[in-house]
C-alpha cells in the first residue's frame, strides 16, 4: 500500500450559491477499500462524479490513477470502472450482449471478450441466463452483473455509488465477496454506502457532512475516537450536526 | 477493432427488438402512402350549386343541363327565387349560386349580350374559387357554341376573342397523385427519421445509461455516429418501401434514376437525423424531445412546398424556406420523378444539403458533453 490511487486536495463543487462539495482533501492507497459515507445530500455522489470525470470541479486539485481530473479526464476513464446509483446496464439487451458492448467500448479484443465472458458467467453462475434480457433478472443479480461489467476491463480503480441499495442481506454479502475478490486483484475500491455494517468491511472510512469530510480513519479507530460501540453510532453522532436537509 | 462496431451492434439490436419501431418503419408508411394521396386531392368535385332560373327558356335550361352534366357540380336546388337559393348557401348546403335573369334568352338574341349572376361561398376558399373557375369555363363554352350556331358564319366576329390552349408539361394529365405521392414520401422519410433520432439519446438519459457511457473512454463522434448510422439505414429502408408502394399502387416510376434519388436522400437524411440528435441532446426527457420535434416538423411540413406553394409565399417566408430541408427534397423529388433530372441538375440542392449536414452534425457532436 505504498502507491496512491487517488489524491484530492481542497476539491470543491459549487452550484450557484450552493456548495455541494466544500474543500475536501484525502488520499486513497492502491488496493484499498475506501468507504465514502454521508447522509443523503451530503455531497458524496457529486464528489465521486468529479473524480470519474463526469462533473467539472469548481476548484481544488485531484489526481485519479495519476491523471489530472481537469485535463486528463479521458485518460482517467480508461483506468477506472464506475457503477452508478441508477442501474445502468441495457435492460433490452441480454447479459452477454451487455458484457460484449461495454467490453468492446473499452477496446478489449473479441477473442478476450469471449474468454472472459465465459469465465465471468461461470463465476456469477449466470451461464443459463447468458441469453436472457437483463431487464428480466432479479435486482440482486443485476447489481452483481453491473459490478462485474464495471471491472471487466481490469481498471485500477472502481467507483461504486450505493451499489447495494435495495438488495437483500444475502445478496449484499455475496456482493461484498465480489468486492473483496476485486481488491485482492489489486483494484482500488471507492464505495459509497448507507449500510453501516458495510462500512465495517472497509479498510478506511470517510464521513461527509454538509459537503465537508468530518472524519476519516479506519472503522476501529473511528469507533474508539467517538467512544462508540458501532459505526452506526459514529455516523449518527456526526450526521446529527448536519444543517442541510434533503 | 473500432468501438464504433460495438456501438452499432448494440443500437441495431435495440431498434429491432422494439416492436413499435418496426411498425413505424414498415406499416405506417404503407398506410399513409395509400391513404393520404387519395384524400389529399386538389381536384374538387361535388361542388354544390344552387341555380335560380328566372328565365325558363330553352337556352337557360340547356345551360343548366351542361352544368349538371359535368362531373364537378351537384345541383342542390333549382328555384326561381333568389332567397331560397341564398338560404341554402347560408345553411352551407350550396357552395355557389348561379342566377339566370328573366330576360336571359331574349336579350341574348336581341342585344347580343346577357349577364349572369354568380355568388360564391368563400368560407372554403379553394372550393369556392375553383368552383367559380369551373363554372366560368362551362359558361365560356356555352357562349362559344351559341355564337357558332346563331351568328351568321362568314361574318367577322363582333368581338374578337383570344383562345388559350395549354398543354401540361411533365404531368400531362395533371394527375394529382403523381404530384402528391413523391412529396408525401419525402414527409414520411423525414417524420420517421427525425422522430426516431430525437428520442434516442434522451432515452439513454432517462434510463441512466448515458452516465455509464460517459465514464467510458468512448469518443464523442463515435457515439454520435453510432446513433446516426442505424437511423440513416432505416430512413433509406422506409424510402424504399415507399417507392415500392408508389410503383405498385400508383404505377409511379421516376423518370430520372433511383440512384439520383438515393444519392440525394443519403445526404438529406444526415441533415434530418442531425437535427433529431441535436434536439435529443438538448432535451431533458422524451416528452420534451417529442414536443420540440413535433413543433419543428409541423413548420417544416407546412412550409415545405407540398401543401402550399413556396412561389406564392411572401418574401420573408421564401427566405425562411431556404433553411427548410424538406423544401429541398420535395423540389428534388419532383424534378427527378416528374422531369427526369440528373445529379447535375440538382447540384445546387445537393450542395445546400451537404453544407447543412456538416453544420448540423458538428453542432450535434459539440452539444453532447461527457462532463457537466
XYZ file of C-alpha atoms in Angstrom:
618
model
C 0.000 0.000 0.000
C 2.690 2.475 -0.844
C 1.251 3.807 -4.108
C -1.597 6.290 -4.032
C -4.519 5.747 -6.366
C -6.409 8.950 -5.628
C -5.123 12.270 -4.331
C -7.662 15.003 -3.549
C -6.778 18.479 -2.309
C -9.355 21.130 -1.404
C -11.717 19.895 -4.085
C -14.950 21.890 -4.345
C -18.048 21.977 -6.469
C -20.457 24.827 -6.344
C -23.878 25.054 -7.992
C -24.813 28.729 -7.864
C -24.569 29.624 -4.167
C -24.812 26.021 -3.084
C -21.552 24.373 -2.102
C -22.273 20.732 -2.844
C -18.697 19.749 -2.066
C -16.713 22.085 0.141
C -12.908 21.787 0.056
C -12.434 18.109 0.694
C -8.969 16.528 0.887
C -7.945 12.883 1.187
C -5.767 10.182 -0.309
C -6.625 6.625 -1.223
C -3.907 3.990 -1.475
C -3.682 1.461 -4.285
C -5.650 -1.699 -3.456
C -7.522 -0.100 -0.585
C -11.264 -0.434 0.024
C -12.261 3.127 0.793
C -15.711 3.755 2.260
C -17.254 7.109 1.408
C -20.096 7.738 3.847
C -22.537 10.544 4.367
C -26.225 11.292 4.736
C -28.399 11.893 1.696
C -27.437 15.193 0.135
C -24.061 15.376 1.874
C -22.265 15.580 -1.486
C -20.949 12.016 -1.901
C -22.225 11.451 -5.412
C -21.088 14.877 -6.606
C -17.589 14.250 -5.240
C -17.496 10.863 -6.893
C -18.642 12.245 -10.222
C -15.830 14.783 -10.200
C -13.300 12.001 -9.678
C -14.801 9.976 -12.538
C -14.655 12.864 -14.972
C -18.432 13.224 -15.158
C -18.530 16.570 -13.424
C -16.177 19.553 -13.678
C -14.769 20.667 -10.283
C -15.148 24.334 -9.359
C -11.780 24.483 -7.590
C -9.140 22.368 -5.902
C -6.896 19.617 -7.175
C -7.475 15.951 -7.808
C -5.456 13.143 -9.332
C -7.008 9.804 -10.187
C -4.705 6.974 -11.280
C -2.025 9.684 -11.586
C -4.083 11.651 -14.128
C -5.320 15.174 -13.545
C -9.137 15.467 -13.385
C -9.144 18.800 -15.230
C -7.014 17.999 -18.245
C -6.697 14.247 -18.468
C -10.248 13.164 -17.718
C -10.450 10.943 -20.795
C -7.279 9.105 -19.684
C -8.801 8.624 -16.252
C -11.767 6.927 -17.900
C -9.548 4.217 -19.345
C -8.244 3.319 -15.885
C -11.458 3.355 -13.874
C -14.700 1.449 -13.613
C -17.943 3.016 -12.429
C -21.224 1.723 -11.156
C -23.856 4.392 -10.692
C -26.714 4.627 -8.237
C -29.126 4.124 -11.098
C -28.926 0.686 -12.649
C -27.157 1.314 -15.904
C -26.978 -1.823 -17.982
C -29.269 -2.001 -21.006
C -32.442 -3.805 -19.978
C -33.346 -4.596 -23.574
C -30.035 -6.366 -24.209
C -29.105 -9.812 -22.946
C -26.485 -10.485 -20.275
C -23.956 -11.482 -22.905
C -24.715 -8.524 -25.165
C -24.250 -6.042 -22.314
C -20.874 -7.527 -21.450
C -19.815 -7.510 -25.084
C -20.890 -3.917 -25.611
C -19.086 -2.442 -22.609
C -16.017 -4.589 -23.159
C -15.968 -3.516 -26.808
C -16.034 0.176 -25.951
C -13.013 -0.292 -23.703
C -11.192 -1.811 -26.669
C -10.831 -5.389 -25.403
C -10.125 -7.795 -28.261
C -13.022 -10.004 -29.456
C -11.139 -13.177 -28.517
C -10.526 -11.961 -24.991
C -14.136 -10.840 -24.669
C -15.368 -14.354 -25.427
C -12.933 -15.970 -22.986
C -13.529 -13.547 -20.135
C -17.304 -13.596 -20.630
C -17.385 -17.340 -20.153
C -15.277 -17.082 -17.032
C -17.435 -14.314 -15.606
C -20.708 -16.111 -16.298
C -19.354 -19.158 -14.503
C -18.233 -17.072 -11.519
C -21.637 -15.458 -11.180
C -23.384 -18.759 -12.041
C -25.265 -16.969 -14.778
C -24.425 -19.458 -17.536
C -28.079 -20.343 -18.069
C -29.083 -16.694 -18.115
C -26.442 -15.661 -20.655
C -29.063 -15.023 -23.318
C -31.754 -13.634 -21.050
C -32.642 -9.929 -21.304
C -31.109 -8.096 -18.352
C -34.475 -6.476 -17.596
C -35.829 -9.880 -16.621
C -33.170 -10.603 -13.975
C -33.841 -10.045 -10.253
C -32.309 -6.879 -8.819
C -29.581 -8.620 -6.820
C -28.307 -10.419 -9.919
C -28.423 -7.219 -11.914
C -26.286 -5.439 -9.341
C -23.688 -8.203 -9.280
C -23.622 -8.206 -13.060
C -23.294 -4.414 -13.185
C -20.316 -4.595 -10.824
C -18.663 -7.326 -12.863
C -19.153 -5.310 -16.040
C -17.661 -2.251 -14.323
C -14.435 -4.151 -13.577
C -14.424 -6.260 -16.760
C -11.643 -4.203 -18.327
C -9.423 -4.599 -15.213
C -9.414 -0.960 -14.134
C -7.024 0.364 -11.466
C -9.861 1.878 -9.504
C -13.567 1.129 -9.340
C -16.112 3.677 -8.122
C -19.317 2.256 -6.637
C -22.197 4.595 -5.843
C -24.520 2.874 -3.341
C -24.143 -0.436 -5.121
C -26.257 -2.462 -2.698
C -29.290 -0.184 -2.412
C -32.492 -2.200 -2.172
C -30.759 -5.561 -2.154
C -31.399 -8.357 0.372
C -28.761 -9.171 3.081
C -27.622 -12.423 1.477
C -27.029 -10.816 -1.886
C -25.283 -7.921 -0.140
C -22.894 -10.396 1.492
C -22.255 -12.007 -1.911
C -21.727 -8.594 -3.410
C -19.084 -7.772 -0.822
C -17.349 -11.049 -1.583
C -17.043 -9.790 -5.163
C -15.599 -6.516 -3.868
C -13.014 -8.393 -1.782
C -12.045 -10.502 -4.778
C -11.548 -7.361 -6.828
C -9.445 -5.784 -4.065
C -7.297 -8.883 -3.874
C -6.564 -8.482 -7.560
C -5.190 -5.020 -6.670
C -8.194 -2.966 -7.768
C -8.772 0.057 -5.551
C -12.402 0.202 -4.436
C -14.063 3.544 -3.736
C -17.533 2.865 -2.384
C -20.422 4.926 -1.012
C -23.000 3.264 1.176
C -25.757 3.837 3.695
C -25.314 0.470 5.391
C -23.074 0.818 8.426
C -22.307 -2.900 8.564
C -20.792 -2.435 5.113
C -18.689 0.442 6.461
C -17.073 -2.074 8.811
C -15.854 -4.045 5.792
C -13.834 -1.086 4.501
C -10.126 -0.510 5.206
C -10.755 3.150 5.832
C -13.885 5.243 6.012
C -14.598 8.931 5.496
C -17.789 10.556 6.684
C -19.112 13.593 4.836
C -21.411 16.126 6.468
C -22.734 19.140 4.536
C -20.136 18.887 1.786
C -17.170 18.539 4.174
C -15.274 15.485 5.367
C -15.800 15.398 9.142
C -13.953 12.167 9.930
C -11.527 9.877 8.137
C -9.939 6.770 9.680
C -10.159 3.016 9.980
C -13.508 1.815 11.354
C -11.926 0.670 14.646
C -10.125 3.976 15.212
C -13.291 5.911 14.456
C -15.228 3.858 16.986
C -12.688 4.418 19.768
C -12.291 8.133 18.951
C -16.016 8.706 19.087
C -16.465 6.411 22.021
C -18.990 4.375 20.109
C -19.868 0.701 20.060
C -20.657 0.568 16.362
C -20.155 2.548 13.161
C -23.860 3.292 13.363
C -23.323 5.411 16.468
C -20.332 7.178 14.947
C -22.368 8.060 11.908
C -25.358 9.308 13.903
C -23.149 11.493 16.121
C -21.659 13.156 13.055
C -24.677 13.303 10.806
C -26.801 14.908 13.519
C -24.721 18.081 13.108
C -25.905 18.427 9.536
C -27.781 21.649 8.806
C -28.690 20.733 5.272
C -31.702 18.625 4.739
C -32.920 16.967 1.612
C -11.331 -3.135 -33.686
C -13.133 0.161 -33.560
C -15.572 0.707 -30.697
C -17.972 2.015 -33.346
C -18.689 -1.544 -34.417
C -19.873 -2.432 -30.915
C -21.987 0.687 -30.656
C -23.666 -0.078 -33.979
C -24.297 -3.680 -32.991
C -25.952 -2.533 -29.790
C -28.089 0.153 -31.466
C -29.364 -2.175 -34.187
C -30.247 -4.840 -31.645
C -32.183 -2.348 -29.529
C -34.020 -0.932 -32.533
C -35.110 -4.272 -33.926
C -36.083 -5.542 -30.502
C -38.614 -2.748 -30.152
C -41.843 -3.859 -31.872
C -43.184 -0.306 -32.044
C -40.224 0.791 -34.115
C -40.670 -1.991 -36.631
C -44.289 -0.987 -37.100
C -43.306 2.623 -37.556
C -40.842 1.615 -40.206
C -42.979 -0.665 -42.339
C -46.686 -0.419 -41.649
C -47.145 3.320 -41.164
C -45.530 4.325 -44.466
C -47.679 1.892 -46.400
C -50.888 3.085 -44.787
C -50.013 6.743 -45.177
C -48.918 6.412 -48.775
C -52.128 4.667 -49.687
C -54.427 6.905 -47.708
C -53.046 10.418 -47.980
C -52.682 10.804 -51.752
C -56.252 9.546 -52.235
C -57.567 12.046 -49.729
C -55.280 14.994 -50.420
C -56.644 15.580 -53.876
C -56.718 19.171 -55.078
C -59.164 18.346 -57.818
C -62.517 19.420 -56.464
C -65.625 17.511 -57.294
C -69.106 17.601 -55.815
C -69.403 21.370 -55.763
C -72.914 22.096 -54.617
C -74.633 24.578 -56.834
C -77.968 26.298 -56.426
C -79.453 27.606 -59.642
C -82.027 30.373 -59.700
C -83.640 30.305 -63.079
C -85.957 33.230 -63.760
C -85.912 32.663 -67.488
C -87.202 29.143 -68.180
C -86.339 29.379 -71.872
C -84.690 26.597 -73.863
C -81.349 28.325 -73.746
C -81.219 28.605 -69.987
C -82.343 25.005 -69.456
C -79.676 23.988 -71.895
C -77.069 25.852 -69.841
C -78.188 24.245 -66.596
C -78.037 20.854 -68.235
C -74.473 21.460 -69.350
C -73.503 22.426 -65.833
C -75.029 19.358 -64.238
C -73.691 17.097 -66.957
C -70.133 17.914 -65.944
C -68.851 15.795 -63.100
C -67.999 18.778 -60.962
C -71.363 20.117 -59.925
C -74.216 18.789 -57.901
C -77.471 20.639 -58.292
C -78.874 21.125 -54.801
C -81.693 23.479 -55.578
C -83.376 24.724 -58.700
C -85.789 27.550 -57.990
C -86.947 30.840 -59.343
C -86.456 32.894 -56.224
C -83.087 34.150 -55.092
C -83.999 33.987 -51.423
C -84.422 30.223 -51.314
C -81.048 29.844 -53.010
C -79.475 32.256 -50.546
C -80.852 30.201 -47.691
C -79.209 27.065 -48.963
C -75.916 28.965 -49.260
C -76.232 30.296 -45.720
C -77.002 26.861 -44.356
C -73.911 25.602 -46.145
C -75.801 23.272 -48.468
C -74.679 25.226 -51.525
C -71.227 26.484 -52.458
C -72.312 28.537 -55.445
C -75.428 30.339 -56.608
C -75.987 30.962 -60.294
C -78.785 33.345 -61.077
C -80.171 33.484 -64.589
C -82.199 36.708 -65.182
C -85.705 36.520 -66.617
C -84.839 38.164 -69.909
C -81.763 35.995 -70.485
C -82.838 34.432 -73.763
C -84.442 37.487 -75.316
C -81.588 39.821 -74.538
C -79.097 37.291 -75.812
C -80.886 37.181 -79.157
C -81.816 40.822 -79.395
C -78.989 42.680 -77.772
C -76.374 40.007 -78.377
C -75.445 40.040 -74.748
C -76.785 38.827 -71.433
C -75.486 38.797 -67.885
C -75.475 36.079 -65.287
C -75.008 36.497 -61.564
C -72.713 34.271 -59.571
C -72.459 34.200 -55.772
C -69.655 32.222 -54.163
C -69.486 30.828 -50.639
C -65.874 31.630 -49.846
C -65.636 30.013 -46.418
C -63.830 27.145 -48.098
C -61.757 29.430 -50.315
C -60.259 26.752 -52.517
C -63.569 25.097 -53.223
C -65.287 28.394 -53.896
C -62.729 29.826 -56.262
C -62.187 26.566 -58.108
C -65.939 26.126 -58.463
C -66.302 29.621 -59.866
C -63.473 28.915 -62.294
C -65.014 25.653 -63.492
C -68.371 27.333 -63.888
C -66.831 30.177 -65.860
C -65.271 27.628 -68.142
C -68.589 25.939 -68.805
C -70.304 29.262 -69.477
C -67.478 30.243 -71.862
C -68.012 27.033 -73.799
C -71.714 27.595 -73.808
C -71.163 31.118 -75.101
C -68.823 29.903 -77.833
C -71.214 27.262 -79.121
C -74.073 29.735 -79.042
C -72.063 32.162 -81.200
C -71.136 29.463 -83.660
C -74.754 28.412 -84.016
C -76.605 31.690 -84.016
C -74.276 34.193 -85.564
C -74.102 34.060 -89.329
C -70.895 32.322 -90.293
C -68.565 34.203 -92.618
C -69.198 37.495 -90.995
C -66.427 38.680 -88.753
C -66.954 38.345 -85.050
C -68.215 41.445 -83.421
C -65.891 40.941 -80.506
C -62.552 39.367 -81.287
C -61.535 36.706 -78.834
C -58.243 35.183 -77.811
C -58.347 31.472 -77.264
C -55.777 29.963 -74.994
C -54.909 26.352 -75.485
C -52.500 24.961 -72.905
C -50.618 21.719 -72.614
C -49.285 20.468 -69.292
C -45.642 19.549 -69.282
C -44.153 16.814 -67.065
C -47.570 15.780 -65.816
C -49.693 15.815 -68.958
C -52.932 14.706 -67.391
C -52.448 16.923 -64.325
C -52.716 13.824 -62.206
C -52.581 14.979 -58.602
C -51.299 11.677 -57.337
C -48.148 11.888 -59.407
C -47.715 15.291 -57.850
C -48.557 14.278 -54.271
C -47.085 10.800 -53.810
C -43.396 11.748 -54.161
C -43.981 14.694 -51.818
C -45.703 12.568 -49.199
C -42.850 10.093 -49.434
C -40.446 12.907 -48.524
C -42.569 13.777 -45.498
C -42.639 10.158 -44.397
C -38.897 9.698 -44.527
C -38.472 12.977 -42.668
C -41.023 12.302 -39.957
C -39.819 8.765 -39.251
C -36.157 9.804 -39.276
C -36.448 12.864 -37.094
C -38.801 11.283 -34.584
C -36.713 8.179 -34.053
C -33.437 10.045 -33.739
C -34.793 12.754 -31.457
C -35.969 10.361 -28.764
C -32.844 8.238 -28.830
C -30.117 9.990 -26.837
C -32.661 11.385 -24.420
C -33.899 7.850 -23.799
C -30.442 6.914 -22.587
C -30.553 9.958 -20.333
C -33.828 8.800 -18.827
C -32.614 5.240 -18.340
C -29.389 6.461 -16.752
C -27.267 4.506 -19.185
C -25.790 7.700 -20.631
C -23.819 8.152 -17.402
C -22.300 4.711 -17.800
C -21.402 5.590 -21.394
C -19.876 8.876 -20.247
C -17.441 7.216 -17.838
C -16.085 5.061 -20.658
C -13.331 6.351 -22.914
C -15.815 6.408 -25.827
C -15.209 9.190 -28.315
C -17.964 11.714 -28.846
C -18.082 11.403 -32.599
C -18.165 7.608 -32.334
C -21.149 7.904 -30.053
C -22.993 10.285 -32.401
C -22.093 8.214 -35.471
C -23.318 5.117 -33.664
C -26.679 6.838 -33.220
C -26.766 8.306 -36.726
C -25.931 5.320 -38.920
C -28.764 2.980 -37.807
C -31.416 5.636 -38.427
C -29.784 6.521 -41.709
C -30.195 2.919 -42.819
C -33.791 2.862 -41.555
C -34.566 6.086 -43.410
C -33.353 4.583 -46.667
C -35.379 1.423 -45.995
C -38.530 3.495 -45.401
C -37.883 5.314 -48.661
C -37.501 2.012 -50.498
C -40.765 0.725 -49.031
C -42.332 3.961 -50.221
C -41.015 3.577 -53.763
C -42.394 0.055 -53.911
C -45.826 1.270 -52.766
C -45.706 4.171 -55.251
C -44.971 1.738 -58.039
C -47.455 -0.991 -57.026
C -50.368 1.242 -56.093
C -49.927 4.285 -58.306
C -47.680 2.957 -61.030
C -45.242 5.799 -60.385
C -41.762 5.105 -61.669
C -39.313 8.006 -61.548
C -38.400 9.424 -64.933
C -34.909 10.042 -63.554
C -32.776 7.376 -61.938
C -33.271 5.857 -58.500
C -29.552 6.384 -57.985
C -30.002 10.163 -58.129
C -32.808 9.971 -55.588
C -30.877 7.750 -53.173
C -27.792 9.906 -53.574
C -29.737 12.965 -52.519
C -31.652 11.107 -49.784
C -28.379 9.877 -48.291
C -27.225 13.448 -47.735
C -30.681 14.698 -46.817
C -31.070 12.100 -44.068
C -27.848 13.287 -42.442
C -29.454 16.716 -42.043
C -32.747 15.366 -40.688
C -31.108 12.915 -38.266
C -28.610 15.562 -37.185
C -31.489 17.872 -36.248
C -33.114 14.985 -34.367
C -29.946 14.187 -32.439
C -29.467 17.862 -31.661
C -32.970 18.059 -30.176
C -32.275 14.861 -28.247
C -29.021 16.140 -26.890
C -30.587 19.364 -25.583
C -33.710 17.721 -24.128
C -34.103 16.523 -20.568
C -36.736 13.872 -21.237
C -38.567 12.161 -24.062
C -41.721 14.272 -23.817
C -39.707 17.420 -24.259
C -37.892 15.969 -27.245
C -41.118 14.804 -28.880
C -42.825 18.142 -28.379
C -39.969 20.110 -29.904
C -39.705 17.660 -32.791
C -43.428 17.918 -33.429
C -43.257 21.693 -33.490
C -40.278 21.822 -35.839
C -41.719 19.157 -38.128
C -45.026 20.952 -38.360
C -43.365 24.153 -39.560
C -41.100 22.241 -41.924
C -44.004 20.260 -43.386
C -46.416 23.156 -43.776
C -43.743 25.381 -45.290
C -42.133 22.632 -47.318
C -43.916 23.336 -50.592
C -46.139 20.273 -50.664
C -49.342 21.708 -49.262
C -48.557 25.312 -50.042
C -46.667 26.700 -52.971
C -43.384 28.344 -51.978
C -43.556 30.597 -55.049
C -46.667 32.300 -53.742
C -45.303 32.897 -50.231
C -44.237 36.375 -49.072
C -40.545 37.227 -49.350
C -39.669 36.590 -45.683
C -41.274 33.170 -45.844
C -39.397 32.320 -49.035
C -36.214 33.282 -47.248
C -37.190 31.033 -44.369
C -37.765 28.021 -46.623
C -34.093 28.212 -47.603
C -33.467 26.707 -44.148
C -36.154 24.102 -44.541
C -34.586 20.818 -45.665
C -37.991 19.413 -46.658
C -38.433 22.065 -49.341
C -35.174 20.955 -50.974
C -36.083 17.296 -51.029
C -39.616 17.896 -52.322
C -38.163 20.003 -55.111
C -35.560 17.360 -55.928
C -38.101 14.553 -55.710
C -40.383 16.294 -58.221
C -37.519 17.208 -60.515
C -36.252 13.642 -60.630
C -39.571 11.804 -60.597
C -41.522 14.059 -62.987
C -38.847 15.764 -65.073
C -36.137 13.127 -65.055
C -33.447 15.465 -63.726
C -29.987 14.042 -63.040
C -27.376 14.787 -60.401
C -26.029 17.714 -62.397
C -29.453 19.338 -62.436
C -29.900 19.039 -58.687
C -26.352 20.110 -57.835
C -27.437 23.363 -56.095
C -29.731 21.382 -53.778
C -27.052 18.758 -53.162
C -24.514 21.405 -52.149
C -27.001 23.172 -49.905
C -27.813 19.914 -48.111
C -24.133 18.994 -47.780
C -23.388 22.301 -46.095
C -26.419 21.930 -43.859
C -25.417 18.366 -42.902
C -21.877 19.376 -41.944
C -23.001 22.287 -39.766
C -25.803 20.382 -38.005
C -23.737 17.295 -37.259
C -20.700 19.172 -35.971
C -23.127 21.050 -33.743
C -24.651 17.731 -32.585
C -21.220 16.342 -31.656
C -20.287 19.550 -29.828
C -23.591 19.716 -27.972
C -23.022 16.294 -26.461
C -20.985 16.754 -23.285
C -19.485 13.851 -21.452
C -18.802 16.080 -18.457
C -21.227 18.555 -16.899
